[in-house]
XYZ file of C-alpha atoms in Angstrom:
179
model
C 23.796 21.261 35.824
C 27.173 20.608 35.583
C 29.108 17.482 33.840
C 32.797 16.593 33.240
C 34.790 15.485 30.257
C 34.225 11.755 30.924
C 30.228 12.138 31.047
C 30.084 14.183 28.638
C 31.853 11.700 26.691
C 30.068 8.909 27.773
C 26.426 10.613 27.238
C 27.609 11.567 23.709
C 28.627 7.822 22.730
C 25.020 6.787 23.943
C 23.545 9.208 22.292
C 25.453 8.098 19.289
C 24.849 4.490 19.753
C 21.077 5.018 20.152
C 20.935 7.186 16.872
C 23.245 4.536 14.744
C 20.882 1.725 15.814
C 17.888 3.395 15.276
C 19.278 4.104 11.849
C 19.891 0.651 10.939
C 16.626 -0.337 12.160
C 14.906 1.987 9.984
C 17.163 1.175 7.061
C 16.232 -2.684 7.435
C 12.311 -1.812 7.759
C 10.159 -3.410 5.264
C 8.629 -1.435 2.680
C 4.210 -1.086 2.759
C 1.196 0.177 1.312
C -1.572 0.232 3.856
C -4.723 1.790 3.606
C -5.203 5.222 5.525
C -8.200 6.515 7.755
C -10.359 6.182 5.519
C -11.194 4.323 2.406
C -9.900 7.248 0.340
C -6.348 7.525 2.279
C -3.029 5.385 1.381
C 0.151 5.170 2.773
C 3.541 4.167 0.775
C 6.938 3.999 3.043
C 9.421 1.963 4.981
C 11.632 2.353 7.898
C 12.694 5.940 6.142
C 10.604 8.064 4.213
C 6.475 7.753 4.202
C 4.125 9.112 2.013
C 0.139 9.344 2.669
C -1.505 9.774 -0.816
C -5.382 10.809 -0.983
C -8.376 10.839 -3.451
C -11.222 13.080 -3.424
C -13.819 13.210 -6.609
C -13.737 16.688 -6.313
C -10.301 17.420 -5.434
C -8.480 14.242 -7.520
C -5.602 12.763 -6.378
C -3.359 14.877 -3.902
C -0.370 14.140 -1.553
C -1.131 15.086 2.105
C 1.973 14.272 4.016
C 5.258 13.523 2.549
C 7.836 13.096 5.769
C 11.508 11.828 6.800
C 10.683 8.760 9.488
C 14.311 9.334 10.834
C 13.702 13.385 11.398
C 10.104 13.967 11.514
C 10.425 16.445 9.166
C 7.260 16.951 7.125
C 7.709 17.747 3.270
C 4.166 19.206 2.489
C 3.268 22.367 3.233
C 0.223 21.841 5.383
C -3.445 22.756 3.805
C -5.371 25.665 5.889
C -9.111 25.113 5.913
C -10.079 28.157 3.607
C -7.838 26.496 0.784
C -10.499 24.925 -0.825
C -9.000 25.238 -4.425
C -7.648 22.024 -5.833
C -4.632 22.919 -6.760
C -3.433 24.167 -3.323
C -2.817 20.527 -2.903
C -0.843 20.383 -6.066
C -1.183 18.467 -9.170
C 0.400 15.127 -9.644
C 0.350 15.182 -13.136
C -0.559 17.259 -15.919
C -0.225 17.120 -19.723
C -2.085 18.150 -22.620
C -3.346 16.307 -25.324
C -4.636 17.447 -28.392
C -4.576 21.046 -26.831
C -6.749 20.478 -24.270
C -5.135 20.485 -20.177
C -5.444 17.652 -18.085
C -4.462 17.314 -14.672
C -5.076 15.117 -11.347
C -6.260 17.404 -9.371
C -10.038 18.463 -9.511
C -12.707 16.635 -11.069
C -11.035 15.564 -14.373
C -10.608 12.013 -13.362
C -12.115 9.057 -11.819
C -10.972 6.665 -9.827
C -11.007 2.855 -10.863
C -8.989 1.204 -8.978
C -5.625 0.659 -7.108
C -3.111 -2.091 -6.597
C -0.576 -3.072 -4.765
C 2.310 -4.738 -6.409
C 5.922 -6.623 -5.159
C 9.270 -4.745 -6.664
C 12.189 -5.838 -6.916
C 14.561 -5.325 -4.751
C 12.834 -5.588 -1.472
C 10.134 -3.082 -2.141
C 6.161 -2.099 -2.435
C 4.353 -0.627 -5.347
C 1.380 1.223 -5.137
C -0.505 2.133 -8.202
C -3.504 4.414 -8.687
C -5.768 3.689 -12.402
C -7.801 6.838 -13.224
C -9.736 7.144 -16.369
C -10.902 10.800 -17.632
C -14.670 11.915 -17.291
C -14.314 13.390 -20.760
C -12.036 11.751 -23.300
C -10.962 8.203 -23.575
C -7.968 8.195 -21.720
C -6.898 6.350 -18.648
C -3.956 7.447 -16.596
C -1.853 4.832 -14.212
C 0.515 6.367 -10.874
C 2.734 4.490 -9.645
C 4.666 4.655 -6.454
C 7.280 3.124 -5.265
C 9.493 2.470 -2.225
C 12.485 -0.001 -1.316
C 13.989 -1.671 1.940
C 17.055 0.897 3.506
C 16.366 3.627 0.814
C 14.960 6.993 1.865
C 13.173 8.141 -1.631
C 9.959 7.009 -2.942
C 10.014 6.549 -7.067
C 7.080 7.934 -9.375
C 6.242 7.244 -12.536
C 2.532 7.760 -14.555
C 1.059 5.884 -17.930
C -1.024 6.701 -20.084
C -3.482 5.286 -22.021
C -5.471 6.201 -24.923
C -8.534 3.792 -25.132
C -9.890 5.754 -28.046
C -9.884 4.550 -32.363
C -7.961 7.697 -32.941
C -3.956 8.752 -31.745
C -3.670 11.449 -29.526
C -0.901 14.080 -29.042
C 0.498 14.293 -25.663
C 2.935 17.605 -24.584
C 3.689 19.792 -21.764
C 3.738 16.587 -19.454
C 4.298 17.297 -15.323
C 4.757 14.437 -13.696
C 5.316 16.079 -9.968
C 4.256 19.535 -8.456
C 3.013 19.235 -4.975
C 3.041 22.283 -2.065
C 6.834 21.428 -0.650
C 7.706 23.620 2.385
């Protein structure tokens, strides 16, 4: 196939056009938390960036699918079926306290709850409430994602529920299987 200058100009400015308003779509998409698949499955994004976080009693909390909207281009490294290991999916968290390691993924934790909450500006929170199997500790994630910006924001609490302090070190608050 041949084309001249002037369609090839004018099929470049409509590709452009297309691309530019399908950019400032996306950047003017709401931000949501919905519920996945299944009851164990939830998805954080906007117009942008999405993220599909999952919880498993055996495998604790793990992030499937981490992807550009605008590209398609997935973040995670993709799980093969004879990774049955827990931390293949990545952890997270992690810290120690007292000494003793604990991490989201595996069987360490619980899950109690989650909520959704309104952020300002324009944006969705989603937060996960664990609570350890062994100690008296309870551990909040929180996600985060706003209107037009391509980057969802992380941050965990933690909470010791016990009479007696705690000493918290070698803290990880991110480590998941990027490609």
């Amino acid at each position: 196939m041949t084309i001249n200058r002037r369609e090839f100009m004018q099929a470049s400015a409509a590709a452009y056009l297309l691309a530019r308003a399908e950019r400032m779509r996306a950047q003017t998409a709401p931000a949501y938390v919905n519920n996945g698949s299944d009851l164990h499955e939830w998805i954080i994004g906007n117009g942008l960036v999405e993220r599909r976080v999952q919880f498993d009693p055996k495998v604790g909390l793990y992030t499937p699918s981490w992807k550009s909207l605008l590209t398609g281009t997935e973040f995670i490294r993709p799980i093969r079926p004879d990774e049955l290991h827990p931390n293949t999916r990545g952890q997270e968290f992690s810290f120690h306290t007292d000494g003793e390691q604990f991490d989201g993924s595996g069987s360490a934790f619980d899950l109690i709850d989650t909520a959704t909450h309104e952020v300002q500006p324009r944006g969705k929170a989603l937060e996960f409430k664990l609570k350890s199997r062994t100690r008296p500790i309870e551990v909040s994630i929180f996600y985060a994602v706003y209107e037009g910006h391509p980057v969802i924001r992380k941050w965990v609490a933690i909470t010791n529920r016990g009479d007696k302090a705690i000493s918290l070190s070698h803290f990880m608050f991110e480590a998941v299987p990027m490609l």
